[in-house]
C-alpha cells in the first residue's frame, strides 16, 4: 500500500529544496466570486442522486459544494505555459502544470489567489512497474475449489432464507469470518449501492473473466484516469484490479466478491512509480466527482506519509486527521453523506512513528480498516492506531493476510495487505446499507462498529475489532422497528390501531413510568369487556394485543389505561 501525506499548510511544502524543479503546483483561491452557480439551484452541479442523498440524510448544501469560479479558471488558463490538470471545489484549489517560474509569479499576482506552491513532478509515461516499492503485496495463485460452501463451512448448499447460497469457493472463509454470507443469503449482495474505487489502475479488468458479470450487466458506470486525464484505467497498474475483484468478482467455485451485485466507478488517482502529494489532489478531485455523480461509498486502498522528496513528508504529528489534503477531502466526502473506507497501512512492523496509520486513514470520519488472518489474528504488518487518547484507529479489521482475490488472469489468488482487507469489508458494508437504505452513513458505520468483537475494549491494533454483519443486521432491524413505533406514536405514549377495527386490534405503549399497568376494554356503557395487566419499565415499548375478544357488536368502545400515575382513555369504533 502506498504511503503519502500532504498538508494544507502549504507553507510547509513551499520550504521544499529550492533546487528541485517541480512542474506540478497547487493554486489556492480566496473565494468563489463570479460563479454562475447558486446554493438554491444545486441541480446545475450535483446529480439528482447526490441531491437525494443529502435530503435523505438531512445534510445541508453549502459553499464547498459550489464549483470553483469559472472567471478565476479562465484567468489561470490565459497565463502562458499553464495547463489546468484538475480542480477541487471542496478545497477551492486548482492543480496546474507549468515549467515556467514566470507563470507562477504571474499567478501569485492575481488578487483572487491566496497562495501557490509545488506539489510534485509530472507523471511518468510508464507505470506498470513502479520504481519504488509502494505496492509490495505478494500475490500467490490458489488451487481451484469447485464446491459450494455453506454457512456452516460444509460442502453443499448453505442454509438459506429462500435464496440460493453463493458458490463462494476459496472466498467463503473471509466472507464467513464476518457472517457476510448471512446478508447474502437474505438477498443483500450490494444491489443498488454504487461504490467508487480509487486506486493506481485496474489492469486488464475489461478482459478479466472473474469480472465478466459486472461488465456484462453494465454495472461499471464510469472510469477516469486522474493521473493522465484520460478515459481509460485498464492499461494501468493491477493493484486496483485486485481490490475491485475482492468486492465484485463472480467466478463460482473460485471467488465471489463481498458485494457482487453493486455498481462501480473506477478512478485512477495514484501514480504508482512516484510518490508526491499531487496524488492526494487527484484523490480529492475523484472523490468530488464521485459525490456529484451520486456515489454511495468510496473504497480507497491508498495511504500517504513518506514521499520521494522528504521535504513533503507527513510527520506523525501531522497525521492528526485535520492536516493533509487527502484527509480533509475524505472527511468532507463523509460530510456529504458518503461512506469512505480506507486501508490502515502496512507499516505495523516498522519502528518508531512509521508504524502508525497513514493519510487519509487518520481522518476522524474515515472508516479505517486494519488486517487480520482468516482466523482473526492480527496481521503483523497492519498499521497501528495513533498513540493518543480518545481516537480509535483502525475502526475495524478484516481479512488482509491471505485475502482471496482475482489475479490478472482471472484466477483465484491470495494476497497480503490492508489494501485487501479494506475492499472486503467495504463490500459487506454496502450489502448492509442495501438492507437499510433509510439509515445515514454514520448510523451504518456505527452499527458495524458496535457489532465488532472488541467494541467495549477497543485498542490500537484491532480498533473495535472484527465486525459481525448478522449482529449489525439484527441491531438495525430492532432500530428500524423502534423508529416505526416512534413514527406511529408521534408525541403520544399510547396508541391503538387499527381504529376503527373489525375484530382484533393492538395497543402500542411507550411506558411513561415503571410499575404495574392495567388496560381495560369497555363498551359504550362502561361495562368491562376484557382486561390485561403487565409490569412495565419506563420508556420501554410494549405491544398489547386484543385478539380473542368476544364477538362484539358494531359501535363505540373504549380503551382505558392506568398505571398508578397516568390515566388515558381512547375512544374506538367497531365496524
PDB file of N, CA and C in Angstrom, residues 49 190-196 214 218-221 259 261-265:
ATOM      1  N   UNK A  49     -29.166  12.031  -7.814  1.00  0.00           N
ATOM      2  CA  UNK A  49     -28.820  11.076  -6.756  1.00  0.00           C
ATOM      3  C   UNK A  49     -28.036  11.756  -5.638  1.00  0.00           C
ATOM      4  N   UNK A 190     -25.389  -6.111  -2.373  1.00  0.00           N
ATOM      5  CA  UNK A 190     -24.875  -4.832  -2.846  1.00  0.00           C
ATOM      6  C   UNK A 190     -25.693  -4.188  -3.941  1.00  0.00           C
ATOM      7  N   UNK A 191     -26.763  -4.822  -4.398  1.00  0.00           N
ATOM      8  CA  UNK A 191     -27.575  -4.258  -5.474  1.00  0.00           C
ATOM      9  C   UNK A 191     -28.117  -2.890  -5.064  1.00  0.00           C
ATOM     10  N   UNK A 192     -28.003  -1.927  -5.967  1.00  0.00           N
ATOM     11  CA  UNK A 192     -28.495  -0.583  -5.698  1.00  0.00           C
ATOM     12  C   UNK A 192     -27.495   0.324  -5.021  1.00  0.00           C
ATOM     13  N   UNK A 193     -26.360  -0.204  -4.571  1.00  0.00           N
ATOM     14  CA  UNK A 193     -25.303   0.595  -3.944  1.00  0.00           C
ATOM     15  C   UNK A 193     -24.198   0.842  -4.973  1.00  0.00           C
ATOM     16  N   UNK A 194     -23.757   2.092  -5.073  1.00  0.00           N
ATOM     17  CA  UNK A 194     -22.684   2.452  -6.011  1.00  0.00           C
ATOM     18  C   UNK A 194     -21.410   2.771  -5.243  1.00  0.00           C
ATOM     19  N   UNK A 195     -20.330   2.107  -5.626  1.00  0.00           N
ATOM     20  CA  UNK A 195     -19.031   2.254  -4.959  1.00  0.00           C
ATOM     21  C   UNK A 195     -18.018   2.821  -5.946  1.00  0.00           C
ATOM     22  N   UNK A 196     -17.319   3.859  -5.555  1.00  0.00           N
ATOM     23  CA  UNK A 196     -16.187   4.370  -6.335  1.00  0.00           C
ATOM     24  C   UNK A 196     -14.906   3.803  -5.745  1.00  0.00           C
ATOM     25  N   UNK A 214     -19.915  -8.205 -13.755  1.00  0.00           N
ATOM     26  CA  UNK A 214     -20.065  -6.772 -13.522  1.00  0.00           C
ATOM     27  C   UNK A 214     -19.968  -5.992 -14.830  1.00  0.00           C
ATOM     28  N   UNK A 218     -23.502  -4.255 -17.108  1.00  0.00           N
ATOM     29  CA  UNK A 218     -23.457  -2.798 -17.183  1.00  0.00           C
ATOM     30  C   UNK A 218     -23.369  -2.105 -15.845  1.00  0.00           C
ATOM     31  N   UNK A 219     -22.684  -2.740 -14.895  1.00  0.00           N
ATOM     32  CA  UNK A 219     -22.618  -2.165 -13.545  1.00  0.00           C
ATOM     33  C   UNK A 219     -21.329  -1.374 -13.301  1.00  0.00           C
ATOM     34  N   UNK A 220     -20.540  -1.169 -14.343  1.00  0.00           N
ATOM     35  CA  UNK A 220     -19.424  -0.221 -14.260  1.00  0.00           C
ATOM     36  C   UNK A 220     -19.926   1.061 -14.913  1.00  0.00           C
ATOM     37  N   UNK A 221     -20.210   2.052 -14.091  1.00  0.00           N
ATOM     38  CA  UNK A 221     -20.905   3.257 -14.553  1.00  0.00           C
ATOM     39  C   UNK A 221     -19.968   4.292 -15.149  1.00  0.00           C
ATOM     40  N   UNK A 259     -19.565  -7.885  -2.391  1.00  0.00           N
ATOM     41  CA  UNK A 259     -20.788  -7.202  -2.856  1.00  0.00           C
ATOM     42  C   UNK A 259     -20.887  -7.416  -4.360  1.00  0.00           C
ATOM     43  N   UNK A 261     -23.070  -7.664  -6.563  1.00  0.00           N
ATOM     44  CA  UNK A 261     -24.089  -7.044  -7.405  1.00  0.00           C
ATOM     45  C   UNK A 261     -24.139  -5.530  -7.266  1.00  0.00           C
ATOM     46  N   UNK A 262     -23.104  -4.938  -6.685  1.00  0.00           N
ATOM     47  CA  UNK A 262     -23.033  -3.485  -6.577  1.00  0.00           C
ATOM     48  C   UNK A 262     -22.667  -2.874  -7.930  1.00  0.00           C
ATOM     49  N   UNK A 263     -22.794  -1.544  -8.001  1.00  0.00           N
ATOM     50  CA  UNK A 263     -22.369  -0.784  -9.180  1.00  0.00           C
ATOM     51  C   UNK A 263     -21.082  -0.034  -8.837  1.00  0.00           C
ATOM     52  N   UNK A 264     -20.326   0.355  -9.879  1.00  0.00           N
ATOM     53  CA  UNK A 264     -18.987   0.875  -9.624  1.00  0.00           C
ATOM     54  C   UNK A 264     -18.599   2.025 -10.553  1.00  0.00           C
ATOM     55  N   UNK A 265     -17.784   2.929  -9.999  1.00  0.00           N
ATOM     56  CA  UNK A 265     -16.947   3.849 -10.767  1.00  0.00           C
ATOM     57  C   UNK A 265     -15.499   3.460 -10.463  1.00  0.00           C
TER      58      UNK A 265
END
